[in-house]
Amino acid sequence: MTSLGIGLIGTGFMGKCHAMAWSHVRPVFGDVPEIRLETLCDIDPDVTQKRAAEYGFARAETDWRKLVDDKRIDIISITSPNNVHREMAVAFLEAGKHVWCEKPMALTLEEAEAMTVAATKAKGRTLLGYNYIKNPAVLHAKKLIDAKAIGDVVHFRGQVDEDYLASPDVPWSKRARIDLWGLGTLGDITCHLVSFAHLLIGDIASVSADMETVVKQRPVPGTSEMREVENEDIAHAIVRFKSGISGMLASSRAAWGRKNLIRFEVHGTKGMLTFDQERLNELQLYMSEGPEETRGFRTILTGPVHTPYGQFTPAPGHQLGFNELKVIEAKHLLDCIANGKECFVNFAEGLKIERVIHGMAQSARERKWVDVA
Amino acid sequence: MTSLGIGLIGTGFMGKCHAMAWSHVRPVFGDVPEIRLETLCDIDPDVTQKRAAEYGFARAETDWRKLVDDKRIDIISITSPNNVHREMAVAFLEAGKHVWCEKPMALTLEEAEAMTVAATKAKGRTLLGYNYIKNPAVLHAKKLIDAKAIGDVVHFRGQVDEDYLASPDVPWSKRARIDLWGLGTLGDITCHLVSFAHLLIGDIASVSADMETVVKQRPVPGTSEMREVENEDIAHAIVRFKSGISGMLASSRAAWGRKNLIRFEVHGTKGMLTFDQERLNELQLYMSEGPEETRGFRTILTGPVHTPYGQFTPAPGHQLGFNELKVIEAKHLLDCIANGKECFVNFAEGLKIERVIHGMAQSARERKWVDVA
Amino acid sequence: MTSLGIGLIGTGFMGKCHAMAWSHVRPVFGDVPEIRLETLCDIDPDVTQKRAAEYGFARAETDWRKLVDDKRIDIISITSPNNVHREMAVAFLEAGKHVWCEKPMALTLEEAEAMTVAATKAKGRTLLGYNYIKNPAVLHAKKLIDAKAIGDVVHFRGQVDEDYLASPDVPWSKRARIDLWGLGTLGDITCHLVSFAHLLIGDIASVSADMETVVKQRPVPGTSEMREVENEDIAHAIVRFKSGISGMLASSRAAWGRKNLIRFEVHGTKGMLTFDQERLNELQLYMSEGPEETRGFRTILTGPVHTPYGQFTPAPGHQLGFNELKVIEAKHLLDCIANGKECFVNFAEGLKIERVIHGMAQSARERKWVDVA
Amino acid sequence: MTSLGIGLIGTGFMGKCHAMAWSHVRPVFGDVPEIRLETLCDIDPDVTQKRAAEYGFARAETDWRKLVDDKRIDIISITSPNNVHREMAVAFLEAGKHVWCEKPMALTLEEAEAMTVAATKAKGRTLLGYNYIKNPAVLHAKKLIDAKAIGDVVHFRGQVDEDYLASPDVPWSKRARIDLWGLGTLGDITCHLVSFAHLLIGDIASVSADMETVVKQRPVPGTSEMREVENEDIAHAIVRFKSGISGMLASSRAAWGRKNLIRFEVHGTKGMLTFDQERLNELQLYMSEGPEETRGFRTILTGPVHTPYGQFTPAPGHQLGFNELKVIEAKHLLDCIANGKECFVNFAEGLKIERVIHGMAQSARERKWVDVA
């Protein structure tokens, strides 16, 4: 394929991020088809027109359905609100497009299942925007685990915390409504943690979870009214993986001081690996080998030896940024399109993640262990 | 009281630690009675004699019962194996002594209950050796929490990890037997984590736990035999406190690279506090006040403003050590003896901790939530 | 100006970095003219053609002089070897172009002076590629210093270390030759440290320096010969600034384990600021205010409150990367072109930096203090 | 020798520290003679009497000369102000006692020389209180360096910073007077840094230094007067060691936020070692061996494998404190007494340190390199 046309729905946080990823994937990696930025779509015509010019898209559009049958578009980036993911993704899949959709998949398990069914029937690739797992540090962790550098994995612990809803003064918004936003912390950030767990350890089989809404009511903007927050601020669980090992997941969107903390610990019979997204260019590795007196956790700074860091800069320790992880994600999609393989996380894998987070919600409500696979 | 006589049972790790604490409590604090090191007791007569001379005890003894009725002894330090704690503690309490006993209290809940009953009837103070909670950094955390520096507490997370049984090559020992050692990780280290939780947040009310023995068999020294490990290497739980807030506990004695990691996070409505025992002279505090652009976690180095650090050295940042935390614990016991107040953790409080760890074991076995208070 | 045409010389490490910066500056910032990627120039025609296609340049060229009079080119990015900087920069300035040139300016002080003279006479803006000082964390440090958040500045310390020439096995190359590469560590990395010092504190006035070549000979590739390394691996100095305050500079290109360490400490009468490029999204701030018991160094994670972080992502703590700092640098050049102001670091400011590093070399040779301003 | 009698002059910060060291050296190490705490001496009779009782000394005394000829005293600990070190040390040496004297040696080089002459003629051992270099982490660093774990040493950098005189509000005291206190930062803390450099690298041969008094006047307590500070707050230098390698020393007593920061970096041809006294139980080691992708600085937590940590506790990572380093120092003196070897730092070695710090003061005044060995 000599070139691929891109359609992008959404001009917010992740829309811009996709646009930047599409404009960098070829400069960075070289060995990919030419990328044509065809159509940018969002509801406000003026903003969309302005952003299309800035991002380098050929056209601006306000009706996403116009993109569905546009032959110039090969890949659709969906960064719209979660409640329209299903409708859009299914339509584009049926039209034969490749679909790169932001997480969480959808509002409900049923929607996620419908998307997965559509993906199974479609010829296009699907990829969900689990931003963090294409990090060279994380890919290197995966490689070390697979190579048994820490022996057999015996335990996993993870936490993901932010503070965007820590303040009771943050006003009520649609984020607080289950019918519009779905799950709270579970859908926003816990799902990321599950993406790490599934990548590094394998599928989670069962969960015993708890959850809580810390700020129970929030002020409605422009009024003196307080309105109920319907979804959870904190969610955590003890889990068992299919492989039999145990684990823990912790998450909060009300954790003061945490901006994008995603930590994991992988315990092995011969060592340990830990990572923290707030220092995304570092990996901590302990190996129980060599003289005991010089053992210690090593702070590995990523560099060109950690593929594909070297595509961004030949100089180690220079640090990649969040947006660059998204460029690697775009490259992954292009590779899967080229070689016909499934992406990770495709819709089928994404559905497994949805089952974990919805299973956590169920477990918390029913106060019992729930099977999720 | 012008002076107090000390008896000490045990010359191992914690026996030496108690001896050093007793010889420093007066030089460090000044305002305590004279401490007379009366009798050191352990089973090997030669070793005990040698250690008594080194530690400065007046006498060595091999039969602990000889100390029970010795009028020269006011306080007994019990650092013997867990399976004799009950018998010793009850005897000394009935003889009117003050009892400073290492944790865990006993092998079983029944034994811990018997000790608590004895304590209730006795005139002596009781203190359990929860080594880490008298740290000035931890006391300061408690003070900040009580002063609402982080607002209302909404969540607690803790982990305690060591690697003393991480290697499959560590031989089988009595630690592996439930009848001699009792619980594994839960009794060795998880209980410390519960002592932090109870100090900082309040009592835990219910738990949903899981546990696992990573190394299922270990080599029996001097043989070619492998013998089963009966107790758990890993134990973790989601919990609810009596106050209603949620929490998590994680622990492992098979966590490579962790030497004495005890971390906690206290999430509040206005900030967050975290601590790590492997850097015991530091406290991390985030407060959601002041301009957002200069907010961040503060690394507070303990100093004389954090009582009773200044008793050890007037210079901030000079660092206290593990053994010195035990001197503060001794001082706490002396203060409680002087003013007739209950120690924290006394036997009644210790029993609550035992209920949590035994409740975790039960929850893990039965795969359901268990009430522990 | 509705659009600006870009010429780029060089397809190596920094050439690619400039190309990526030019393709992102408009998507990221929006409020800049359209950027036309006109001509990419390097000596190998095939590689240059390939890279031009990947980076999105309209044309490839092997003779840089063809770009000098090309009316379609408004701005020239010079990322060629240091020994041709002068010739190129002067030619483009005389042709009325804006010049963005990588550091160090040139091989010798005389060349740097000639470039500065040319810049003074030219109508184009000049900007030197001091990559690190446009970091939002660093800009925030500057803002805090100017706002007296740490009181009056009384001292500066900086170090810059890498290990690209730490191994004696790294072969001899033109980097080792003074006539082709100029200074060693001083030109490669010490100059970055000086850019921080001049930005944050002001100009350095005098230096007492030392330097040393750790690996004195290196193997010539493809031969059994060892050849002399002519320039320094380590260079360090005590300095005085024009303002009278004292400082220290340390640098090494043979510092094992350091990948891109650039640390500075700014000591003030009311606080301290520190930074480390290997964790470029963090700033450490200590302020001597508030209760002593909660004082400590704060780890400030950069976010949208730290301009222009928010242009890259609205989410704090998500981390910018090295390449994104270069986008901010490109934006700075565009702003200066638009408003007619001088860039920092322009050629005149760059010459001051050159005087410091050449003064350090002189001081080290003559073992005496040398005035550099 | 079956027992040794101790005299201790001073009941302040370091007097208490010595008292605690003497009471712990035998409990901790076992294989040392019995320690008899004979006489505590200070000028206030009531305080001295009280402290003697607390510390366990047999007698209190206010006239230090009474201790000189007391046959019961074998070792004298001198923790009195610096301006009486010479007189006391010489007297006790002439009386045949072993002398453990706090640093700095004396007010002037001449005094330090006189002390060294007296030590040469005396039969007693001498030991200067360079508190930090007996740390197991530091001893391990020394061992690694000697074993060439980082190859050949090529560079040394050190800094020592505190903030006890950072605030302009700290009142004027005798510390500010050269005739009573001698050097400022150089004598207080820079000398510690030199003790590290001499231990790890070898003697410093020449220095080019600078120094500065940040707070030039301080309020005289109980008056409205401001009085001049005569000695330096900041002192730093570039240095050459006798072995030919280069180094840097930085120090400040006015560095906000630093409580007891003593950092060093030892650069080698095969690796690097770094240490920070504010985390005294950690050593950072980078070795250029093994696959590049898993290289990184290791945080080595000290434990029983790092002699003599295990004397304090058999459990790794439990953390030693500042006061315990002093117990190791006492043990070192007892060992040297027993085996007739010279201590490090004895008076002859201490004189070398004095020559470095006084040489730095001279270099700063004269703005030129000064030979110090």
Coordinates of N, CA and C in Angstrom, one line a residue, chain A residues 137-156 196-202 245 264-275 283-287, chain D residues 293-294:
Chain A
A137 N 9.8 1.3 27.6 CA 10.1 0.7 29.0 C 9.2 -0.4 29.3
V138 N 8.0 -0.3 28.9 CA 7.0 -1.4 29.2 C 7.2 -2.5 28.3
L139 N 7.5 -2.3 27.0 CA 7.8 -3.4 26.1 C 9.0 -4.1 26.5
H140 N 10.0 -3.4 27.1 CA 11.2 -4.0 27.6 C 10.8 -4.9 28.8
A141 N 10.0 -4.4 29.7 CA 9.5 -5.2 30.8 C 8.9 -6.5 30.4
K142 N 8.1 -6.4 29.3 CA 7.4 -7.5 28.8 C 8.5 -8.5 28.3
K143 N 9.5 -8.0 27.6 CA 10.5 -8.9 27.0 C 11.3 -9.5 28.2
L144 N 11.6 -8.8 29.2 CA 12.3 -9.4 30.3 C 11.5 -10.5 31.0
I145 N 10.2 -10.2 31.2 CA 9.4 -11.2 31.8 C 9.3 -12.5 30.9
D146 N 9.1 -12.3 29.6 CA 9.0 -13.5 28.7 C 10.4 -14.2 28.7
A147 N 11.5 -13.5 28.9 CA 12.8 -14.2 28.9 C 13.1 -14.7 30.3
K148 N 12.2 -14.7 31.2 CA 12.4 -15.2 32.5 C 13.5 -14.5 33.3
A149 N 13.7 -13.3 33.0 CA 14.8 -12.5 33.7 C 14.5 -12.4 35.2
I150 N 13.2 -12.4 35.6 CA 12.8 -12.5 37.0 C 12.2 -13.8 37.4
G151 N 12.6 -14.8 36.6 CA 12.0 -16.2 36.9 C 10.6 -16.3 36.5
D152 N 9.9 -17.1 37.2 CA 8.4 -17.3 37.0 C 7.7 -16.2 37.8
V153 N 6.7 -15.6 37.1 CA 5.9 -14.5 37.7 C 5.0 -15.2 38.8
V154 N 5.0 -14.6 40.0 CA 4.2 -15.1 41.1 C 3.2 -14.1 41.6
H155 N 3.3 -12.9 41.2 CA 2.3 -11.9 41.8 C 2.4 -10.6 41.0
F156 N 1.3 -9.9 41.0 CA 1.2 -8.6 40.3 C 0.5 -7.6 41.1
F196 N -2.2 -3.1 31.3 CA -0.9 -3.5 31.7 C -0.9 -5.0 32.2
A197 N -1.8 -5.3 33.1 CA -1.9 -6.6 33.7 C -2.1 -7.7 32.6
H198 N -3.0 -7.5 31.6 CA -3.2 -8.4 30.6 C -2.0 -8.6 29.7
L199 N -1.3 -7.5 29.4 CA -0.1 -7.5 28.6 C 1.0 -8.3 29.2
L200 N 1.2 -8.0 30.5 CA 2.4 -8.5 31.1 C 2.2 -9.9 31.8
I201 N 1.0 -10.2 32.2 CA 0.8 -11.4 33.0 C -0.2 -12.3 32.3
G202 N -1.2 -11.8 31.6 CA -2.2 -12.6 31.0 C -3.5 -12.2 31.6
I245 N -2.0 -17.1 39.3 CA -1.3 -16.2 40.2 C -2.2 -15.1 40.7
F264 N 3.3 -0.4 38.5 CA 3.0 -1.8 38.7 C 4.3 -2.5 39.2
E265 N 4.1 -3.6 39.9 CA 5.1 -4.4 40.4 C 4.9 -5.8 39.9
V266 N 5.9 -6.4 39.3 CA 5.8 -7.8 38.9 C 6.8 -8.6 39.7
H267 N 6.2 -9.5 40.6 CA 7.1 -10.3 41.5 C 7.4 -11.6 40.8
G268 N 8.7 -11.9 40.7 CA 9.0 -13.2 40.2 C 9.8 -14.1 41.1
T269 N 10.1 -15.3 40.7 CA 10.8 -16.2 41.6 C 12.3 -15.8 41.7
K270 N 12.8 -15.0 40.7 CA 14.2 -14.6 40.7 C 14.4 -13.1 40.7
G271 N 13.4 -12.4 40.8 CA 13.6 -10.9 40.7 C 12.3 -10.2 40.7
M272 N 12.4 -8.9 40.5 CA 11.2 -8.0 40.5 C 11.4 -6.9 39.5
L273 N 10.3 -6.5 38.9 CA 10.2 -5.4 38.0 C 9.2 -4.4 38.5
T274 N 9.5 -3.1 38.5 CA 8.5 -2.1 38.8 C 8.6 -0.9 37.8
F275 N 7.5 -0.2 37.7 CA 7.4 0.9 36.7 C 6.5 1.9 37.3
L283 N 12.7 2.1 34.2 CA 12.2 0.8 34.7 C 13.1 0.4 35.8
Q284 N 12.5 -0.2 36.9 CA 13.2 -0.7 38.0 C 13.3 -2.2 38.0
L285 N 14.5 -2.7 38.0 CA 14.7 -4.1 37.9 C 15.6 -4.6 39.0
Y286 N 15.1 -5.7 39.7 CA 16.0 -6.3 40.7 C 16.2 -7.8 40.3
M287 N 17.4 -8.2 40.2 CA 17.7 -9.6 39.9 C 18.5 -10.2 41.0
Chain D
E293 N 20.9 -3.3 27.9 CA 19.5 -3.0 28.1 C 19.0 -3.2 29.5
T294 N 19.8 -3.8 30.4 CA 19.5 -4.0 31.8 C 20.4 -3.2 32.7

